[in-house]
Amino acid sequence: MTCHPLQREQEADADGVRRLIVKRLARSRRTGDSAYERHWTAKSEEPTRWNYWAREALAYQSGVAGCFANAGLLPPKCIGVDVTDTDALIALAFVAGIPGEEWGIADYADVARSLGNGQARYLAVDSLPPVDCLSRRFLREYSTEKPVAWELLDDDRAWQQPLVHDCFPAGLRAAVVELHRCRDELYSLLESLPQTLCHLDFWTKNLIKTAGGFVLLDWALVGVGAAGEDIGNLVPDAAFDHFIDPAQLPELRGAVLAGYLEGLAEGGWAGDPLDIVLAMAASAIKYDWLTPLMLERASAEKH
């Protein structure tokens, strides 16, 4: 078993107990009974696909998971990794700290600063890590491949369902229809902006604050993306999943953007901040598929 040299030591808890998290990744997985279940494993043999089966293990084995460590954003300590042709095992030290679910806005700003500092080196100094398993075109593939009934966006009956009519705010339909209409333009915009190494699952439940810095979990999607794409995921997800009040979104967005730009500058990037603002906003295209899914599920007997 191998892991990145910086991650070899395993610390004991305060009570002297060493706790491990062991993850198993299988090349051959159950595809599921529905189109939605099946899409998670479709084409997962391809190393640059968003759902490549072995990526997280290879991220630890190659050291990619430690790419932002110098900026205070670390992966869990890796005890060992074993990758074969059929499966992979990852042994990680348990992380004790303050989970993102308990954070305030200042914590989000601080982690964004660390992320910007870490990602700056791939914009201003170093090239991307020389590994073959980095995901490419993540947002385009991830969101367009969702098997949802896109036609519901234009279906008056779907929007007139009581649950939808009573709960969706005025103006939402026009906004999401326009978002969907512009999605190819937004994908192209994101792919044309400055590119860096991105985690691509940068959200509240993958973040833990510790005495030694921030720990970032779940490296299964890591790959190439636009600078600002990760924070474009962090901010809306914090409200979608009820970790902050939606009324705090403007404050959270401002704090995260400011922190991220500070981190980029500290890391040596001197590019145009407008590129980051554009990437952060355009990343909302990731959620294009959620509206037709909600319209579909609004007619279900049980929610």
PDB file of C-alpha atoms in Angstrom, residues 190-290:
ATOM      1  CA  LEU A 190     -16.505  28.513 -18.111  1.00  0.00           C
ATOM      2  CA  GLU A 191     -14.162  26.479 -20.303  1.00  0.00           C
ATOM      3  CA  SER A 192     -12.676  29.679 -21.775  1.00  0.00           C
ATOM      4  CA  LEU A 193     -11.895  31.331 -18.427  1.00  0.00           C
ATOM      5  CA  PRO A 194      -8.574  30.786 -16.573  1.00  0.00           C
ATOM      6  CA  GLN A 195      -8.312  27.121 -15.653  1.00  0.00           C
ATOM      7  CA  THR A 196      -6.890  25.613 -12.490  1.00  0.00           C
ATOM      8  CA  LEU A 197      -6.972  22.466 -10.413  1.00  0.00           C
ATOM      9  CA  CYS A 198     -10.444  22.192  -8.842  1.00  0.00           C
ATOM     10  CA  HIS A 199     -11.896  19.912  -6.194  1.00  0.00           C
ATOM     11  CA  LEU A 200     -15.340  20.042  -7.898  1.00  0.00           C
ATOM     12  CA  ASP A 201     -17.269  18.858  -4.846  1.00  0.00           C
ATOM     13  CA  PHE A 202     -16.396  21.842  -2.674  1.00  0.00           C
ATOM     14  CA  TRP A 203     -19.350  22.091  -0.306  1.00  0.00           C
ATOM     15  CA  THR A 204     -20.190  22.349   3.358  1.00  0.00           C
ATOM     16  CA  LYS A 205     -20.273  18.642   4.252  1.00  0.00           C
ATOM     17  CA  ASN A 206     -16.846  18.030   2.721  1.00  0.00           C
ATOM     18  CA  LEU A 207     -15.162  20.633   4.942  1.00  0.00           C
ATOM     19  CA  ILE A 208     -13.876  20.363   8.519  1.00  0.00           C
ATOM     20  CA  LYS A 209     -12.051  23.035  10.498  1.00  0.00           C
ATOM     21  CA  THR A 210      -9.214  21.738  12.685  1.00  0.00           C
ATOM     22  CA  ALA A 211      -6.456  23.232  14.788  1.00  0.00           C
ATOM     23  CA  GLY A 212      -4.032  22.650  11.917  1.00  0.00           C
ATOM     24  CA  GLY A 213      -6.161  24.191   9.178  1.00  0.00           C
ATOM     25  CA  PHE A 214      -9.045  23.094   7.021  1.00  0.00           C
ATOM     26  CA  VAL A 215      -9.537  19.491   5.891  1.00  0.00           C
ATOM     27  CA  LEU A 216     -11.193  18.801   2.542  1.00  0.00           C
ATOM     28  CA  LEU A 217     -12.883  15.424   2.063  1.00  0.00           C
ATOM     29  CA  ASP A 218     -13.979  13.383  -0.975  1.00  0.00           C
ATOM     30  CA  TRP A 219     -11.585  13.797  -3.909  1.00  0.00           C
ATOM     31  CA  ALA A 220     -13.566  11.659  -6.352  1.00  0.00           C
ATOM     32  CA  LEU A 221     -14.233  14.488  -8.839  1.00  0.00           C
ATOM     33  CA  VAL A 222     -10.943  16.422  -8.720  1.00  0.00           C
ATOM     34  CA  GLY A 223      -9.932  17.839 -12.088  1.00  0.00           C
ATOM     35  CA  VAL A 224      -9.633  20.854 -14.322  1.00  0.00           C
ATOM     36  CA  GLY A 225     -12.087  23.724 -13.937  1.00  0.00           C
ATOM     37  CA  ALA A 226     -12.375  27.481 -13.988  1.00  0.00           C
ATOM     38  CA  ALA A 227     -10.913  29.554 -11.168  1.00  0.00           C
ATOM     39  CA  GLY A 228     -13.997  30.492  -9.159  1.00  0.00           C
ATOM     40  CA  GLU A 229     -15.907  27.331 -10.065  1.00  0.00           C
ATOM     41  CA  ASP A 230     -15.419  25.715  -6.654  1.00  0.00           C
ATOM     42  CA  ILE A 231     -16.725  28.714  -4.734  1.00  0.00           C
ATOM     43  CA  GLY A 232     -19.567  28.905  -7.245  1.00  0.00           C
ATOM     44  CA  ASN A 233     -20.574  25.520  -5.862  1.00  0.00           C
ATOM     45  CA  LEU A 234     -19.915  26.294  -2.198  1.00  0.00           C
ATOM     46  CA  VAL A 235     -22.203  29.326  -1.866  1.00  0.00           C
ATOM     47  CA  PRO A 236     -25.514  28.071  -3.310  1.00  0.00           C
ATOM     48  CA  ASP A 237     -25.083  24.598  -1.818  1.00  0.00           C
ATOM     49  CA  ALA A 238     -24.812  26.120   1.648  1.00  0.00           C
ATOM     50  CA  ALA A 239     -28.361  27.432   1.263  1.00  0.00           C
ATOM     51  CA  PHE A 240     -29.791  24.560  -0.808  1.00  0.00           C
ATOM     52  CA  ASP A 241     -28.869  22.110   1.925  1.00  0.00           C
ATOM     53  CA  HIS A 242     -30.047  24.340   4.784  1.00  0.00           C
ATOM     54  CA  PHE A 243     -26.668  25.118   6.357  1.00  0.00           C
ATOM     55  CA  ILE A 244     -27.304  28.855   6.161  1.00  0.00           C
ATOM     56  CA  ASP A 245     -30.504  30.861   5.905  1.00  0.00           C
ATOM     57  CA  PRO A 246     -31.217  31.827   2.280  1.00  0.00           C
ATOM     58  CA  ALA A 247     -31.496  35.430   3.456  1.00  0.00           C
ATOM     59  CA  GLN A 248     -27.752  35.263   4.186  1.00  0.00           C
ATOM     60  CA  LEU A 249     -26.825  34.378   0.600  1.00  0.00           C
ATOM     61  CA  PRO A 250     -25.772  37.910  -0.448  1.00  0.00           C
ATOM     62  CA  GLU A 251     -23.571  38.245   2.636  1.00  0.00           C
ATOM     63  CA  LEU A 252     -22.099  34.773   2.156  1.00  0.00           C
ATOM     64  CA  ARG A 253     -21.420  35.379  -1.529  1.00  0.00           C
ATOM     65  CA  GLY A 254     -19.624  38.655  -0.807  1.00  0.00           C
ATOM     66  CA  ALA A 255     -17.507  37.181   1.992  1.00  0.00           C
ATOM     67  CA  VAL A 256     -16.537  34.071   0.031  1.00  0.00           C
ATOM     68  CA  LEU A 257     -15.671  36.030  -3.114  1.00  0.00           C
ATOM     69  CA  ALA A 258     -13.570  38.530  -1.161  1.00  0.00           C
ATOM     70  CA  GLY A 259     -11.749  35.762   0.693  1.00  0.00           C
ATOM     71  CA  TYR A 260     -11.085  33.813  -2.487  1.00  0.00           C
ATOM     72  CA  LEU A 261      -9.701  36.866  -4.306  1.00  0.00           C
ATOM     73  CA  GLU A 262      -7.433  37.609  -1.339  1.00  0.00           C
ATOM     74  CA  GLY A 263      -6.158  34.042  -1.446  1.00  0.00           C
ATOM     75  CA  LEU A 264      -5.491  34.203  -5.180  1.00  0.00           C
ATOM     76  CA  ALA A 265      -3.496  37.421  -4.712  1.00  0.00           C
ATOM     77  CA  GLU A 266      -1.519  35.915  -1.834  1.00  0.00           C
ATOM     78  CA  GLY A 267      -0.734  32.929  -4.043  1.00  0.00           C
ATOM     79  CA  GLY A 268       0.698  35.167  -6.769  1.00  0.00           C
ATOM     80  CA  TRP A 269      -2.183  35.474  -9.222  1.00  0.00           C
ATOM     81  CA  ALA A 270      -2.577  38.931 -10.781  1.00  0.00           C
ATOM     82  CA  GLY A 271      -5.410  38.240 -13.216  1.00  0.00           C
ATOM     83  CA  ASP A 272      -8.716  40.013 -13.749  1.00  0.00           C
ATOM     84  CA  PRO A 273     -11.122  39.600 -10.795  1.00  0.00           C
ATOM     85  CA  LEU A 274     -14.008  39.819 -13.275  1.00  0.00           C
ATOM     86  CA  ASP A 275     -13.013  36.367 -14.552  1.00  0.00           C
ATOM     87  CA  ILE A 276     -13.626  34.995 -11.062  1.00  0.00           C
ATOM     88  CA  VAL A 277     -16.978  36.775 -10.741  1.00  0.00           C
ATOM     89  CA  LEU A 278     -18.056  35.362 -14.115  1.00  0.00           C
ATOM     90  CA  ALA A 279     -16.995  31.821 -13.226  1.00  0.00           C
ATOM     91  CA  MET A 280     -18.697  31.983  -9.855  1.00  0.00           C
ATOM     92  CA  ALA A 281     -21.967  33.109 -11.435  1.00  0.00           C
ATOM     93  CA  ALA A 282     -21.838  30.861 -14.514  1.00  0.00           C
ATOM     94  CA  SER A 283     -21.273  27.816 -12.288  1.00  0.00           C
ATOM     95  CA  ALA A 284     -24.982  27.987 -11.448  1.00  0.00           C
ATOM     96  CA  ILE A 285     -25.514  26.014 -14.658  1.00  0.00           C
ATOM     97  CA  LYS A 286     -24.607  22.949 -12.579  1.00  0.00           C
ATOM     98  CA  TYR A 287     -28.125  23.107 -11.105  1.00  0.00           C
ATOM     99  CA  ASP A 288     -29.968  23.378 -14.430  1.00  0.00           C
ATOM    100  CA  TRP A 289     -31.375  19.867 -14.046  1.00  0.00           C
ATOM    101  CA  LEU A 290     -32.859  20.335 -10.585  1.00  0.00           C
TER     102      LEU A 290
END
